[in-house]
Amino acid sequence: MTRAFLGLGSNMGDRMGYLQAAVSAMGDCVAVSGVFETDPVGGPEQGRFLNVVVELDTDQSARGLLELCQRLEASAERVREVRWGPRTLDVDVLWVEGETVDEADLVVPHPRMSERAFVMVPLGELAPDLAEGWTDPDTGGFRRLGDWGEVAARTGQQAP
């Protein structure tokens, strides 16, 4: 089995519901970070995101995980109209133990993860070794709403 991390975000509709459905559909999930509400980065004017990082213990390759990400986004009826635009669900492969990929549709480790507090802070909760030495000069527009199970319970969702 291989240790891997996926980043999830949602800023449309039932944000927590989309995250919950995606996490529940991941059979290899071993941990979920706290839930963070963050300002959007890049793209057009849009609402705030809910973000989490999920740790998997999986036998899937980075390519297999990308296919899982795309299936989860399709299940959430994600529409890709504007790059970095609003979305029901965004799921990215962040890191897969022992794998480096540099292809047109997949780069692992994720090429911009160290530039984004909404990835590095929750990743650091689950894998301090992967966030070691990372510092963010500006975490404005960023707040931790609580642990996964607590936030799910407050929003009427059921934590896995």
PDB file of C-alpha atoms in Angstrom, residues 2-99:
ATOM      1  CA  THR A   2       1.127   3.542  -0.758  1.00  0.00           C
ATOM      2  CA  ARG A   3       0.661   6.749   1.216  1.00  0.00           C
ATOM      3  CA  ALA A   4      -0.974   9.496  -0.883  1.00  0.00           C
ATOM      4  CA  PHE A   5      -2.659  12.849  -0.328  1.00  0.00           C
ATOM      5  CA  LEU A   6      -5.496  14.535  -2.194  1.00  0.00           C
ATOM      6  CA  GLY A   7      -6.628  18.144  -1.805  1.00  0.00           C
ATOM      7  CA  LEU A   8     -10.363  18.874  -1.967  1.00  0.00           C
ATOM      8  CA  GLY A   9     -12.180  22.175  -2.258  1.00  0.00           C
ATOM      9  CA  SER A  10     -15.707  23.441  -2.888  1.00  0.00           C
ATOM     10  CA  ASN A  11     -17.186  26.921  -3.197  1.00  0.00           C
ATOM     11  CA  MET A  12     -20.599  26.331  -4.764  1.00  0.00           C
ATOM     12  CA  GLY A  13     -23.845  25.032  -3.340  1.00  0.00           C
ATOM     13  CA  ASP A  14     -23.649  22.664  -0.354  1.00  0.00           C
ATOM     14  CA  ARG A  15     -19.879  22.958   0.032  1.00  0.00           C
ATOM     15  CA  MET A  16     -19.604  20.605   3.006  1.00  0.00           C
ATOM     16  CA  GLY A  17     -22.001  18.154   1.394  1.00  0.00           C
ATOM     17  CA  TYR A  18     -19.835  17.920  -1.735  1.00  0.00           C
ATOM     18  CA  LEU A  19     -16.709  17.362   0.372  1.00  0.00           C
ATOM     19  CA  GLN A  20     -18.470  14.760   2.509  1.00  0.00           C
ATOM     20  CA  ALA A  21     -19.750  12.831  -0.509  1.00  0.00           C
ATOM     21  CA  ALA A  22     -16.270  12.771  -2.051  1.00  0.00           C
ATOM     22  CA  VAL A  23     -14.554  11.632   1.154  1.00  0.00           C
ATOM     23  CA  SER A  24     -17.208   8.960   1.718  1.00  0.00           C
ATOM     24  CA  ALA A  25     -16.578   7.615  -1.798  1.00  0.00           C
ATOM     25  CA  MET A  26     -12.846   7.097  -1.095  1.00  0.00           C
ATOM     26  CA  GLY A  27     -12.430   3.558   0.173  1.00  0.00           C
ATOM     27  CA  ASP A  28      -8.733   4.078   0.927  1.00  0.00           C
ATOM     28  CA  CYS A  29      -9.180   7.144   3.179  1.00  0.00           C
ATOM     29  CA  VAL A  30      -7.309   6.882   6.483  1.00  0.00           C
ATOM     30  CA  ALA A  31      -7.460  10.516   7.677  1.00  0.00           C
ATOM     31  CA  VAL A  32      -9.049  13.873   6.888  1.00  0.00           C
ATOM     32  CA  SER A  33      -7.576  17.212   7.940  1.00  0.00           C
ATOM     33  CA  GLY A  34      -9.532  19.925   9.644  1.00  0.00           C
ATOM     34  CA  VAL A  35     -11.888  21.987   7.497  1.00  0.00           C
ATOM     35  CA  PHE A  36     -10.614  25.386   6.374  1.00  0.00           C
ATOM     36  CA  GLU A  37     -12.538  28.255   4.836  1.00  0.00           C
ATOM     37  CA  THR A  38     -10.360  30.205   2.426  1.00  0.00           C
ATOM     38  CA  ASP A  39     -10.446  33.027  -0.057  1.00  0.00           C
ATOM     39  CA  PRO A  40     -10.197  31.935  -3.710  1.00  0.00           C
ATOM     40  CA  VAL A  41      -6.763  32.134  -5.345  1.00  0.00           C
ATOM     41  CA  GLY A  42      -6.663  33.394  -8.934  1.00  0.00           C
ATOM     42  CA  GLY A  43      -9.576  33.336 -11.318  1.00  0.00           C
ATOM     43  CA  PRO A  44     -12.712  35.473 -11.367  1.00  0.00           C
ATOM     44  CA  GLU A  45     -14.629  36.951  -8.437  1.00  0.00           C
ATOM     45  CA  GLN A  46     -16.229  34.066  -6.534  1.00  0.00           C
ATOM     46  CA  GLY A  47     -17.253  32.760  -3.128  1.00  0.00           C
ATOM     47  CA  ARG A  48     -15.027  31.360  -0.393  1.00  0.00           C
ATOM     48  CA  PHE A  49     -13.893  27.744  -0.443  1.00  0.00           C
ATOM     49  CA  LEU A  50     -14.073  24.957   2.070  1.00  0.00           C
ATOM     50  CA  ASN A  51     -10.834  22.955   1.840  1.00  0.00           C
ATOM     51  CA  VAL A  52      -9.531  19.701   3.304  1.00  0.00           C
ATOM     52  CA  VAL A  53      -6.671  17.324   2.624  1.00  0.00           C
ATOM     53  CA  VAL A  54      -7.281  13.580   2.672  1.00  0.00           C
ATOM     54  CA  GLU A  55      -4.683  10.906   3.385  1.00  0.00           C
ATOM     55  CA  LEU A  56      -5.044   7.605   1.559  1.00  0.00           C
ATOM     56  CA  ASP A  57      -3.403   4.242   2.042  1.00  0.00           C
ATOM     57  CA  THR A  58      -3.886   2.933  -1.477  1.00  0.00           C
ATOM     58  CA  ASP A  59      -2.695   0.531  -4.121  1.00  0.00           C
ATOM     59  CA  GLN A  60      -3.518   3.055  -6.864  1.00  0.00           C
ATOM     60  CA  SER A  61      -0.860   4.878  -8.859  1.00  0.00           C
ATOM     61  CA  ALA A  62      -0.897   8.646  -9.319  1.00  0.00           C
ATOM     62  CA  ARG A  63      -2.656   8.068 -12.662  1.00  0.00           C
ATOM     63  CA  GLY A  64      -5.309   5.922 -10.958  1.00  0.00           C
ATOM     64  CA  LEU A  65      -5.794   8.620  -8.339  1.00  0.00           C
ATOM     65  CA  LEU A  66      -6.257  11.246 -11.048  1.00  0.00           C
ATOM     66  CA  GLU A  67      -9.016   9.086 -12.528  1.00  0.00           C
ATOM     67  CA  LEU A  68     -10.611   8.860  -9.056  1.00  0.00           C
ATOM     68  CA  CYS A  69     -10.425  12.666  -8.727  1.00  0.00           C
ATOM     69  CA  GLN A  70     -12.128  13.105 -12.092  1.00  0.00           C
ATOM     70  CA  ARG A  71     -14.888  10.618 -11.173  1.00  0.00           C
ATOM     71  CA  LEU A  72     -15.524  12.430  -7.884  1.00  0.00           C
ATOM     72  CA  GLU A  73     -15.730  15.796  -9.660  1.00  0.00           C
ATOM     73  CA  ALA A  74     -18.119  14.349 -12.250  1.00  0.00           C
ATOM     74  CA  SER A  75     -20.320  12.950  -9.460  1.00  0.00           C
ATOM     75  CA  ALA A  76     -20.515  16.484  -8.046  1.00  0.00           C
ATOM     76  CA  GLU A  77     -21.541  17.737 -11.509  1.00  0.00           C
ATOM     77  CA  ARG A  78     -18.513  19.994 -11.773  1.00  0.00           C
ATOM     78  CA  VAL A  79     -18.567  22.208 -14.848  1.00  0.00           C
ATOM     79  CA  ARG A  80     -15.282  23.553 -16.244  1.00  0.00           C
ATOM     80  CA  GLU A  81     -16.081  26.877 -17.881  1.00  0.00           C
ATOM     81  CA  VAL A  82     -13.448  29.270 -16.508  1.00  0.00           C
ATOM     82  CA  ARG A  83      -9.981  28.310 -15.316  1.00  0.00           C
ATOM     83  CA  TRP A  84      -9.852  28.603 -11.515  1.00  0.00           C
ATOM     84  CA  GLY A  85     -13.527  29.536 -11.560  1.00  0.00           C
ATOM     85  CA  PRO A  86     -16.164  28.551  -9.010  1.00  0.00           C
ATOM     86  CA  ARG A  87     -16.753  24.831  -8.638  1.00  0.00           C
ATOM     87  CA  THR A  88     -18.880  22.342  -6.785  1.00  0.00           C
ATOM     88  CA  LEU A  89     -15.831  20.156  -6.205  1.00  0.00           C
ATOM     89  CA  ASP A  90     -12.145  20.316  -7.030  1.00  0.00           C
ATOM     90  CA  VAL A  91      -9.971  17.300  -6.231  1.00  0.00           C
ATOM     91  CA  ASP A  92      -6.223  17.326  -6.862  1.00  0.00           C
ATOM     92  CA  VAL A  93      -3.541  14.687  -6.480  1.00  0.00           C
ATOM     93  CA  LEU A  94      -1.001  16.387  -4.217  1.00  0.00           C
ATOM     94  CA  TRP A  95       1.603  13.750  -3.432  1.00  0.00           C
ATOM     95  CA  VAL A  96       2.054  10.001  -3.882  1.00  0.00           C
ATOM     96  CA  GLU A  97       4.819   8.205  -2.006  1.00  0.00           C
ATOM     97  CA  GLY A  98       7.596   7.098  -4.330  1.00  0.00           C
ATOM     98  CA  GLU A  99       6.066   8.639  -7.467  1.00  0.00           C
TER      99      GLU A  99
END
